[in-house]
Coordinates of C-alpha atoms and ligand atoms in Angstrom, one line a residue:
Chain A
M341 CA -18.9 11.9 16.3
R342 CA -17.9 8.5 15.1
A343 CA -14.5 7.9 13.4
L344 CA -12.2 5.1 12.3
R345 CA -9.1 5.0 14.5
Y346 CA -5.8 3.2 14.4
H347 CA -5.0 1.1 17.5
G348 CA -2.0 -0.8 16.1
K349 CA -1.3 -3.3 13.4
H350 CA -4.5 -4.9 12.0
D351 CA -6.5 -3.0 14.5
I352 CA -8.8 -0.3 13.2
R353 CA -11.9 0.5 15.2
C354 CA -15.0 2.6 14.8
D355 CA -14.9 4.8 17.9
T356 CA -16.8 7.8 19.4
V357 CA -14.5 10.8 19.6
P358 CA -15.0 14.6 20.2
D359 CA -16.1 16.6 17.2
P360 CA -13.4 18.7 15.5
E361 CA -13.3 22.4 15.9
I362 CA -12.0 25.4 13.9
E363 CA -8.4 25.9 15.2
H364 CA -7.2 28.6 12.7
P365 CA -9.1 31.3 10.8
R366 CA -8.3 29.6 7.4
D367 CA -9.9 26.3 8.5
A368 CA -13.2 24.8 7.6
I369 CA -15.2 21.9 9.1
I370 CA -16.6 19.4 6.6
R371 CA -19.5 17.0 7.3
V372 CA -18.3 13.9 5.4
T373 CA -20.9 12.4 3.1
S374 CA -18.6 9.8 1.5
C375 CA -15.1 8.6 2.1
A376 CA -13.0 5.7 0.9
I377 CA -10.3 3.2 1.9
C378 CA -7.2 3.7 -0.1
G379 CA -4.5 1.1 -1.0
S380 CA -2.0 3.3 1.0
D381 CA -4.3 3.0 4.1
L382 CA -3.4 -0.7 3.9
H383 CA 0.3 0.1 4.4
L384 CA -0.8 1.7 7.8
Y385 CA -3.1 -1.2 8.5
D386 CA -0.3 -3.8 7.9
G387 CA 2.1 -1.8 10.1
F388 CA 4.6 -0.8 7.4
M389 CA 4.4 3.0 7.8
P390 CA 6.3 4.4 10.7
G391 CA 4.9 7.3 12.8
M392 CA 1.3 6.2 13.6
K393 CA 0.0 6.6 17.2
N394 CA -2.7 4.8 19.0
G395 CA -6.0 6.5 18.4
D396 CA -5.1 8.4 15.2
I397 CA -8.1 9.0 13.0
V398 CA -7.4 7.5 9.6
G399 CA -8.6 8.1 6.0
H400 CA -7.5 10.6 3.4
E401 CA -10.1 10.2 0.6
F402 CA -13.2 12.1 1.6
M403 CA -15.8 14.7 0.5
G404 CA -18.7 16.4 2.1
E405 CA -20.6 19.6 3.0
V406 CA -19.0 22.6 4.6
V407 CA -20.7 23.2 8.0
E408 CA -18.4 25.8 9.5
V409 CA -15.8 28.3 8.1
G410 CA -13.0 30.2 9.8
S411 CA -13.1 34.0 9.6
E412 CA -10.2 34.3 7.1
N413 CA -11.5 31.8 4.7
K414 CA -12.9 33.7 1.7
K415 CA -13.2 30.7 -0.6
L416 CA -15.8 28.5 1.1
K417 CA -19.2 29.1 2.6
V418 CA -21.5 26.9 4.7
G419 CA -23.4 24.5 2.5
D420 CA -20.7 24.2 -0.3
R421 CA -20.1 20.7 -1.5
V422 CA -16.4 19.9 -1.7
V423 CA -13.9 17.2 -2.4
V424 CA -10.8 17.5 -0.2
P425 CA -7.4 16.6 -1.8
F426 CA -5.4 14.3 0.5
T427 CA -2.4 16.6 0.3
I428 CA -2.7 19.7 2.5
V429 CA -1.4 22.8 0.6
C430 CA -0.7 26.4 1.5
G431 CA -0.8 27.8 -2.0
E432 CA 1.9 30.3 -1.2
C433 CA 5.3 28.6 -0.7
D434 CA 7.9 28.2 -3.5
Q435 CA 6.8 24.6 -4.2
C436 CA 3.1 25.4 -4.2
R437 CA 3.7 28.2 -6.7
R438 CA 5.4 25.7 -9.0
G439 CA 2.5 23.3 -8.7
N440 CA 4.5 20.8 -6.7
F441 CA 1.8 20.7 -4.1
S442 CA 2.7 17.3 -2.6
V443 CA 5.9 18.8 -1.4
C444 CA 4.4 22.0 0.0
E445 CA 6.9 23.6 2.4
R446 CA 4.5 24.8 5.1
T447 CA 1.7 22.4 5.9
N448 CA 3.6 19.6 7.7
R449 CA 3.4 20.6 11.3
N450 CA 5.9 17.9 12.3
R451 CA 8.5 19.2 9.9
E452 CA 11.4 18.3 12.1
M453 CA 10.4 14.6 12.2
A454 CA 10.1 14.6 8.4
E455 CA 13.4 16.4 7.9
T456 CA 15.1 13.8 10.0
A457 CA 13.5 10.9 8.0
F458 CA 13.7 12.4 4.5
G459 CA 16.3 15.2 4.6
H460 CA 13.6 17.8 3.9
S461 CA 9.9 18.0 4.8
T462 CA 7.1 17.3 2.5
A463 CA 3.4 18.4 2.6
G464 CA 1.0 17.5 5.4
L465 CA -1.4 14.7 4.6
F466 CA -4.7 13.8 6.1
G467 CA -4.8 10.7 8.3
Y468 CA -1.4 9.5 7.4
T469 CA 1.2 9.2 10.1
H470 CA 2.9 11.9 12.3
L471 CA 5.7 12.1 9.7
T472 CA 3.2 14.0 7.5
G473 CA 1.7 16.2 10.2
G474 CA -0.4 13.8 12.1
Y475 CA -3.7 15.4 10.9
A476 CA -6.9 13.7 11.8
G477 CA -8.3 11.8 8.7
G478 CA -11.5 11.7 6.9
Q479 CA -13.0 8.3 7.7
A480 CA -15.2 10.1 10.2
E481 CA -18.4 12.0 10.4
Y482 CA -16.6 15.4 10.5
V483 CA -13.2 16.6 9.6
R484 CA -11.2 19.8 10.3
V485 CA -9.7 20.9 7.0
P486 CA -6.6 23.2 7.5
Y487 CA -5.7 25.7 4.8
A488 CA -9.3 25.2 3.5
D489 CA -9.1 28.4 1.5
V490 CA -6.7 26.6 -0.9
G491 CA -7.1 22.9 -1.2
P492 CA -10.8 21.9 -1.3
V493 CA -12.4 21.5 -4.8
K494 CA -15.9 22.9 -5.1
I495 CA -18.3 20.5 -6.8
P496 CA -21.0 21.8 -9.2
D497 CA -24.6 20.5 -8.9
G498 CA -25.6 17.5 -10.8
L499 CA -22.7 15.2 -10.0
T500 CA -23.0 12.4 -7.5
D501 CA -20.6 11.7 -4.7
E502 CA -19.5 8.5 -6.4
Q503 CA -18.6 10.4 -9.6
V504 CA -16.3 13.0 -7.9
L505 CA -15.1 11.5 -4.7
F506 CA -11.9 10.1 -6.3
L507 CA -10.8 13.5 -7.4
G508 CA -9.3 13.8 -4.0
D509 CA -6.7 11.1 -4.6
I510 CA -6.8 8.0 -6.8
F511 CA -8.0 9.6 -10.1
P512 CA -5.4 12.4 -10.1
T513 CA -2.9 9.9 -8.8
G514 CA -3.4 7.5 -11.8
W515 CA -3.6 10.6 -14.1
Q516 CA -0.3 12.1 -12.9
A517 CA 1.4 8.7 -13.1
I518 CA 0.7 8.6 -16.8
V519 CA 1.1 12.4 -17.5
Q520 CA 4.6 12.3 -16.0
L521 CA 5.5 9.6 -18.6
D522 CA 4.8 12.3 -21.3
P523 CA 2.7 9.7 -23.2
Q524 CA 3.1 9.6 -27.0
P525 CA 0.8 8.0 -29.6
T526 CA 3.6 5.5 -30.4
D527 CA 4.1 4.4 -26.8
T528 CA 3.4 1.1 -25.1
V529 CA 2.5 1.8 -21.4
A530 CA 2.9 -1.2 -19.0
I531 CA 1.2 -0.8 -15.6
W532 CA 2.1 -3.1 -12.7
G533 CA -0.9 -3.5 -10.3
A534 CA -4.5 -3.3 -11.3
G535 CA -5.8 -2.0 -7.9
P536 CA -7.8 1.3 -7.9
V537 CA -4.8 3.5 -8.9
G538 CA -3.7 0.9 -11.6
Q539 CA -7.3 1.1 -12.9
F540 CA -7.1 4.9 -13.2
C541 CA -3.7 4.6 -14.8
V542 CA -5.2 2.4 -17.5
R543 CA -8.1 4.8 -18.2
S544 CA -5.7 7.8 -18.2
A545 CA -3.4 6.2 -20.7
V546 CA -6.3 5.3 -22.9
L547 CA -7.7 8.8 -22.7
L548 CA -4.3 10.4 -23.4
G549 CA -4.1 8.2 -26.5
V550 CA -1.1 5.8 -26.4
K551 CA -0.7 2.8 -28.7
Q552 CA -1.0 0.0 -26.2
V553 CA -1.9 -0.2 -22.5
I554 CA -0.9 -3.3 -20.6
S555 CA -2.1 -4.2 -17.1
I556 CA -0.2 -6.7 -14.9
D557 CA -1.8 -8.4 -11.8
N558 CA -2.8 -11.8 -10.6
V559 CA -6.3 -11.1 -9.4
P560 CA -8.8 -12.1 -12.1
E561 CA -11.5 -9.6 -11.1
R562 CA -9.0 -6.7 -11.3
L563 CA -7.7 -7.9 -14.6
A564 CA -11.2 -8.1 -16.0
M565 CA -11.9 -4.5 -14.9
A566 CA -8.6 -3.4 -16.5
Q567 CA -9.5 -5.1 -19.7
A568 CA -12.9 -3.4 -19.7
G569 CA -11.0 -0.1 -19.5
G570 CA -9.0 -0.9 -22.7
A571 CA -5.9 -2.8 -21.4
I572 CA -4.2 -5.9 -22.6
T573 CA -3.8 -8.0 -19.5
I574 CA -1.1 -10.2 -18.1
N575 CA -1.7 -12.6 -15.2
F576 CA 1.7 -13.0 -13.6
D577 CA 0.7 -16.3 -11.9
E578 CA 0.0 -17.8 -15.3
E579 CA 2.6 -16.4 -17.7
S580 CA 6.0 -14.8 -17.7
V581 CA 5.7 -11.0 -17.5
V582 CA 9.0 -10.4 -19.2
E583 CA 8.4 -12.8 -22.1
R584 CA 4.9 -11.5 -22.7
L585 CA 6.0 -7.8 -22.6
N586 CA 8.7 -8.6 -25.1
E587 CA 6.2 -10.4 -27.3
L588 CA 3.9 -7.4 -27.2
T589 CA 6.7 -4.9 -28.1
G590 CA 8.6 -6.8 -30.8
G591 CA 11.3 -7.7 -28.3
K592 CA 12.1 -4.0 -27.5
G593 CA 10.2 -3.7 -24.2
P594 CA 7.7 -1.0 -23.2
E595 CA 8.8 2.6 -23.5
K596 CA 6.9 3.6 -20.4
C597 CA 6.4 1.6 -17.2
V598 CA 4.3 2.3 -14.1
D599 CA 4.7 0.8 -10.6
A600 CA 1.2 1.1 -9.2
V601 CA 2.0 -1.5 -6.5
G602 CA 4.4 0.0 -4.0
L603 CA 6.1 -1.5 -1.0
E604 CA 3.9 -4.5 -0.3
A605 CA 4.5 -6.4 -3.6
H606 CA 3.0 -9.9 -3.3
A607 CA 5.0 -11.6 -6.0
S608 CA 5.1 -15.2 -4.8
G609 CA 7.5 -17.7 -6.1
T610 CA 10.3 -15.4 -7.3
I611 CA 13.6 -15.7 -5.5
D612 CA 14.0 -12.0 -5.0
S613 CA 10.5 -11.6 -3.4
M614 CA 11.3 -14.4 -1.0
V615 CA 14.5 -12.7 0.0
D616 CA 12.6 -9.5 0.4
R617 CA 10.1 -11.1 2.7
V618 CA 12.8 -12.4 4.9
K619 CA 14.7 -9.1 5.0
Q620 CA 11.5 -7.2 5.7
A621 CA 10.5 -9.6 8.5
T622 CA 13.9 -9.4 10.2
M623 CA 14.0 -5.6 9.7
L624 CA 16.9 -5.5 7.3
E625 CA 14.8 -3.6 4.8
T626 CA 11.4 -1.9 5.1
D627 CA 10.0 -2.3 1.6
R628 CA 9.7 -5.1 -1.0
P629 CA 10.8 -3.7 -4.4
H630 CA 10.1 -6.7 -6.6
V631 CA 8.1 -4.7 -9.1
L632 CA 10.8 -2.0 -9.4
R633 CA 13.4 -4.7 -10.2
E634 CA 11.2 -6.2 -12.9
I635 CA 10.4 -2.8 -14.4
F636 CA 14.1 -1.8 -14.6
Y637 CA 14.8 -5.1 -16.3
V638 CA 12.1 -5.0 -18.9
C639 CA 11.8 -1.3 -19.7
R640 CA 13.1 -0.2 -23.1
P641 CA 16.5 1.7 -23.0
A642 CA 15.9 5.5 -22.7
G643 CA 12.4 4.7 -21.4
T644 CA 10.6 6.3 -18.5
V645 CA 9.4 4.8 -15.3
S646 CA 6.7 6.3 -13.2
V647 CA 6.2 5.3 -9.5
P648 CA 2.9 6.3 -7.9
G649 CA 3.0 3.3 -5.6
V650 CA 3.9 4.2 -2.1
Y651 CA 7.3 3.3 -0.7
G652 CA 8.1 4.0 2.9
G653 CA 11.8 3.6 3.6
V654 CA 14.7 1.4 2.5
V655 CA 14.8 -0.9 -0.4
D656 CA 17.5 -3.4 -1.1
K657 CA 19.1 -4.9 -4.2
I658 CA 17.9 -2.3 -6.7
P659 CA 19.8 -2.9 -9.9
F660 CA 21.0 0.7 -10.4
G661 CA 23.5 -0.4 -13.0
M662 CA 20.5 -1.2 -15.2
V663 CA 19.0 2.2 -14.6
M664 CA 22.2 4.0 -15.4
N665 CA 23.3 2.0 -18.4
K666 CA 19.9 1.9 -20.0
G667 CA 19.5 5.6 -19.4
L668 CA 16.1 5.3 -17.7
T669 CA 14.2 8.3 -16.4
I670 CA 12.5 7.8 -13.1
R671 CA 9.6 10.0 -12.0
T672 CA 7.9 9.6 -8.6
G673 CA 6.0 11.5 -6.1
Q674 CA 2.9 11.8 -4.0
T675 CA 0.2 13.4 -6.2
H676 CA 0.1 17.2 -6.8
V677 CA -3.7 16.8 -6.6
N678 CA -4.7 20.4 -7.1
R679 CA -2.7 20.6 -10.3
W680 CA -5.1 18.3 -12.1
T681 CA -8.5 18.6 -10.4
D682 CA -10.0 21.5 -12.5
D683 CA -9.2 19.6 -15.8
L684 CA -10.3 16.2 -14.5
L685 CA -13.6 17.6 -13.0
R686 CA -14.4 19.1 -16.5
R687 CA -13.7 15.7 -18.1
I688 CA -16.1 14.0 -15.7
Q689 CA -18.7 16.6 -16.4
E690 CA -18.3 16.2 -20.2
G691 CA -18.7 12.4 -19.8
Q692 CA -15.2 11.4 -20.9
I693 CA -14.9 9.3 -17.8
D694 CA -17.1 8.2 -14.9
P695 CA -14.8 7.3 -12.0
S696 CA -17.6 5.4 -10.1
F697 CA -16.8 2.4 -12.2
V698 CA -14.1 1.3 -9.7
I699 CA -16.5 1.1 -6.6
T700 CA -17.3 -2.5 -5.8
H701 CA -18.4 -2.1 -2.1
T702 CA -20.4 0.6 -0.4
V703 CA -21.0 0.2 3.4
G704 CA -21.6 2.3 6.5
L705 CA -18.7 3.8 8.4
E706 CA -19.1 1.2 11.3
K707 CA -18.4 -1.6 8.8
G708 CA -15.1 0.1 7.9
P709 CA -12.9 -2.1 10.1
E710 CA -14.0 -5.3 8.5
M711 CA -13.8 -3.8 5.0
Y712 CA -10.1 -3.0 5.6
K713 CA -9.7 -6.7 5.9
T714 CA -11.8 -7.6 2.9
F715 CA -10.0 -5.0 0.8
R716 CA -6.5 -6.1 2.0
D717 CA -7.3 -9.8 1.3
K718 CA -8.9 -9.0 -2.1
Q719 CA -11.9 -11.0 -0.9
D720 CA -15.4 -10.9 -2.3
G721 CA -14.3 -9.2 -5.6
C722 CA -13.3 -6.2 -3.6
I723 CA -11.5 -3.5 -5.6
K724 CA -12.7 -0.2 -4.0
V725 CA -14.6 0.5 -0.8
V726 CA -16.7 3.6 -0.2
L727 CA -17.9 4.3 3.3
K728 CA -21.0 6.4 4.2
P729 CA -20.6 8.0 7.6
Chain B
M742 CA -10.2 -27.1 22.6
H743 CA -13.3 -25.2 23.6
H744 CA -14.9 -23.3 20.8
E745 CA -15.1 -20.0 22.7
G746 CA -11.4 -20.3 23.7
R747 CA -10.2 -20.3 20.1
L748 CA -7.7 -17.5 19.2
S749 CA -8.8 -15.1 16.5
R750 CA -6.6 -15.1 13.4
D751 CA -5.1 -11.7 14.2
R752 CA -4.3 -12.7 17.8
A753 CA -2.7 -15.9 16.5
L754 CA -0.7 -14.0 13.9
G755 CA 0.6 -11.7 16.7
L756 CA 1.5 -14.7 18.8
A757 CA 3.2 -16.3 15.9
E758 CA 5.3 -13.2 15.4
A759 CA 6.4 -13.3 19.0
L760 CA 7.3 -17.0 18.7
G761 CA 9.3 -16.2 15.6
W762 CA 11.4 -13.6 17.4
F763 CA 11.8 -16.0 20.4
S764 CA 13.0 -18.7 18.0
I765 CA 15.6 -16.3 16.5
G766 CA 16.8 -15.2 20.0
L767 CA 17.1 -18.8 21.3
G768 CA 18.7 -20.0 18.1
A769 CA 21.3 -17.2 18.3
L770 CA 22.2 -18.3 21.8
E771 CA 22.4 -21.9 20.9
L772 CA 24.5 -21.2 17.7
F773 CA 26.9 -18.7 19.2
A774 CA 27.2 -19.8 22.8
P775 CA 26.6 -23.6 22.8
R776 CA 29.0 -24.1 25.8
T777 CA 26.8 -21.8 28.0
V778 CA 23.9 -24.0 27.2
T779 CA 25.6 -27.4 27.7
R780 CA 27.3 -26.3 30.9
A781 CA 24.1 -25.1 32.5
L782 CA 22.5 -28.5 31.6
G783 CA 25.5 -30.6 32.6
M784 CA 25.6 -32.0 29.1
E785 CA 29.1 -31.0 28.1
G786 CA 30.2 -32.6 24.8
K787 CA 26.9 -31.9 23.0
E788 CA 28.0 -28.4 21.7
E789 CA 27.7 -29.4 18.1
T790 CA 24.1 -30.7 18.5
V791 CA 23.1 -27.5 20.3
A792 CA 24.6 -25.4 17.6
L793 CA 22.7 -27.4 14.9
Y794 CA 19.5 -26.9 16.9
G795 CA 20.3 -23.2 16.9
V796 CA 20.5 -23.1 13.2
R797 CA 17.1 -24.9 13.1
E798 CA 15.6 -22.3 15.5
I799 CA 16.9 -19.4 13.4
V800 CA 15.6 -20.8 10.2
T801 CA 12.2 -21.5 11.7
G802 CA 12.0 -18.1 13.2
I803 CA 12.8 -16.3 9.9
G804 CA 10.3 -18.6 8.2
I805 CA 7.6 -17.6 10.7
L806 CA 8.3 -13.9 10.3
A807 CA 8.6 -13.9 6.6
S808 CA 5.8 -16.1 5.4
E809 CA 2.2 -14.9 4.8
N810 CA 0.9 -18.1 6.4
P811 CA 3.2 -19.1 9.2
G812 CA 1.0 -22.1 10.2
P813 CA 3.3 -24.8 8.7
W814 CA 6.4 -23.2 10.3
L815 CA 4.6 -23.4 13.7
W816 CA 3.9 -27.1 13.2
G817 CA 7.7 -27.3 12.4
R818 CA 8.3 -25.7 15.8
V819 CA 6.1 -28.3 17.5
G820 CA 8.2 -31.0 15.9
G821 CA 11.4 -29.2 17.1
D822 CA 10.0 -29.0 20.6
A823 CA 9.6 -32.8 20.6
L824 CA 13.2 -33.2 19.4
D825 CA 14.4 -30.9 22.2
L826 CA 12.5 -32.9 24.8
F827 CA 14.0 -36.1 23.5
S828 CA 17.5 -34.7 23.6
L829 CA 17.0 -33.2 27.1
A830 CA 15.7 -36.5 28.4
G831 CA 19.2 -37.8 27.6
G832 CA 20.6 -35.5 30.4
A833 CA 18.0 -36.4 33.0
H834 CA 19.9 -39.3 34.6
A835 CA 20.8 -39.5 38.3
D836 CA 24.5 -38.9 38.0
N837 CA 24.1 -35.5 36.2
P838 CA 24.7 -32.9 39.0
Q839 CA 22.7 -30.4 36.9
R840 CA 19.7 -32.6 36.4
S841 CA 17.4 -30.1 38.2
H842 CA 18.2 -27.6 35.5
V843 CA 17.4 -30.3 32.9
G844 CA 14.0 -30.8 34.6
V845 CA 13.3 -27.1 34.5
A846 CA 14.3 -26.9 30.8
M847 CA 12.1 -29.9 29.9
A848 CA 9.1 -28.3 31.7
T849 CA 9.8 -25.0 29.9
V850 CA 10.0 -26.7 26.5
A851 CA 6.8 -28.6 27.2
G852 CA 5.1 -25.3 28.0
I853 CA 6.3 -23.7 24.9
A854 CA 5.2 -26.7 22.9
V855 CA 1.7 -26.2 24.1
V856 CA 1.8 -22.5 23.0
D857 CA 3.2 -23.5 19.6
W858 CA 0.5 -26.2 19.2
V859 CA -2.3 -23.8 20.1
C860 CA -1.0 -21.1 17.8
A861 CA -0.5 -23.5 14.9
E862 CA -4.0 -25.0 15.4
A863 CA -5.6 -21.5 15.6
L864 CA -3.9 -20.5 12.3
Q865 CA -5.1 -23.7 10.6
E866 CA -8.7 -23.3 11.7
T867 CA -8.9 -19.6 10.8
R868 CA -7.2 -19.8 7.5
P869 CA -8.8 -17.3 5.1
A870 CA -10.7 -18.8 2.3
T871 CA -8.6 -19.2 -0.8
T872 CA -11.4 -18.7 -3.3
P873 CA -13.6 -15.6 -3.1
P874 CA -17.1 -16.6 -1.9
R875 CA -18.7 -14.5 -4.6
R876 CA -17.7 -14.6 -8.3
V877 CA -18.0 -11.2 -9.7
D878 CA -17.8 -10.0 -13.3
Y879 CA -16.3 -6.6 -14.0
A880 CA -16.0 -7.1 -17.7
R881 CA -18.5 -4.3 -18.4
R882 CA -17.0 -1.7 -16.1
S883 CA -15.2 0.4 -18.6
G884 CA -15.6 3.7 -16.8
F885 CA -16.2 5.4 -20.2
P886 CA -19.8 6.6 -20.5
Q887 CA -19.3 7.0 -24.3
G888 CA -17.7 3.6 -24.7
A889 CA -14.1 2.5 -24.7
H890 CA -13.7 3.2 -28.4
A891 CA -14.7 6.9 -28.1
A892 CA -12.3 7.2 -25.1
R893 CA -9.1 6.4 -27.0
G894 CA -7.3 9.6 -27.3
A895 CA -10.3 11.7 -26.0
A896 CA -7.9 13.7 -23.8
S897 CA -5.2 14.2 -26.4
D898 CA -6.0 17.9 -26.1
F899 CA -4.3 17.8 -22.7
E900 CA -1.1 19.7 -22.6
I901 CA 1.7 17.9 -20.7
P902 CA 3.3 20.4 -18.3
N903 CA 6.8 21.4 -19.3
D904 CA 8.4 19.9 -16.2
M905 CA 7.0 16.5 -17.1
R906 CA 8.1 16.4 -20.7
T907 CA 10.5 13.9 -22.0
P908 CA 13.7 15.7 -23.2
D909 CA 13.6 16.2 -27.0
L910 CA 16.5 13.8 -27.6
L911 CA 14.6 10.9 -26.0
R912 CA 11.4 11.5 -28.0
P913 CA 10.3 9.5 -31.0
L914 CA 12.1 10.9 -34.0
N915 CA 9.0 11.8 -36.0
Q916 CA 7.5 13.9 -33.2
T917 CA 8.2 17.4 -32.1
R918 CA 6.9 19.3 -29.3
H919 CA 3.3 20.4 -29.8
Ligands
ZN2313 ZN1 -4.6 7.4 -1.2
ZN2314 ZN1 2.9 25.4 0.0

């Protein structure tokens, strides 16, 4: 089969590799009908995530048709159409039973590596470094899905791939980012980053009914899309984020803030971001936390900060005094995808939201490598890429 | 340069990264062990200049590694190479017992200058376009089939899970748990 494989920084290739096979009775094999490139795939592409090996199959947003099922899998049958969440979950451990699927205790087959890096292991993820299990990803014609009797979400007839594909990651990720803020009708929610997850944060905050939604970015196309979804926009290249947020909140600052940017913040011109670039380049820190610093500064005291943006390692010069003295609550985490999928699937079916709005490019799998670049450089109005194997 | 011989942007960026680290390494040697350098070249007494050149190398190296477009920093390196050659020429006189070392150093610097030049030029030629080639308008992509107005609060029926609720004391005063 063909699959996109990692061969080093800025080197993703469409290669021919052996088809995957059932390895465990709970597995299933999926023929991928649609997959997507995620913002967090770019952190791999740009070489910021440790634990990738030459030849790893990438991609964690995918869906398709079940073509083979292991003998112990009672949930799926050949021919089912499924979306596969990017977090692999066992459904049985203490964390899974609490709904904390992204920290499932059993599915990371490289637990020791993760324990060394993070103190404790988290869930296995598709196509995302050997720290999270080193599972083959879904930017491929076929994927082996482990624990396939738990994770995959069955899709009812009548919905297109484009409408449901993002149930596997970015839609629930944006949703959880807002839900964990416990949004109230009196709240202003400010969202840094208007990439795909930022776009779903905007829609989720609107659907959950907050007073104001503010989207912060510097790419005009992204801001236009955020505005279409109901956000007030701030272009940080053109105006001061802090001043504008104070203006919009009567000087008090937003109650709720979201960092939908993560470790590769591209804030040019600020002193702290220049220092971060130097430190990152000389390996004194791994991540660039400009957005976090700005959020802690501007957030209203006793407010809540949600971080769906991916961080990988060590950040520097985090003003923790601000966090403590202002009494901020910080909520983070990879997405507990399965916790939200039933509800979100129903909302798609009822026409509350159509996630396909975010797709700006659809191409064949073999064009994937060049689309990584287009997406990374935000060229050609690119916000979200769907690949068709 | 021949057209087919041009470096791709990715290759050039990789080369720039290597040159950046090389700069930092050489700079550290010049800054912290200038006597080693001057003794080898038979140019004792020039330690301060060498240490200054070391600072220059380190700054340039960090600049290359840290910037999204290292091209200008590489041109800076080309300028630095010229300065190095000029300074080395001062040690290439007949009564310097180490003049063969100076000759080797000059040849090395000249070689590195060519690499710096090729890399800087490749980065300049392959610079990504700063304006997107296609203007696109997403002003109608609301994502709400029933319109943005109907969408406001459409999911207020959603019950926030208990583990994600704000503690009561931090909630707005006029609201209680529903
Ligand atoms: Zn993702
Ligand atoms: Zn589990």
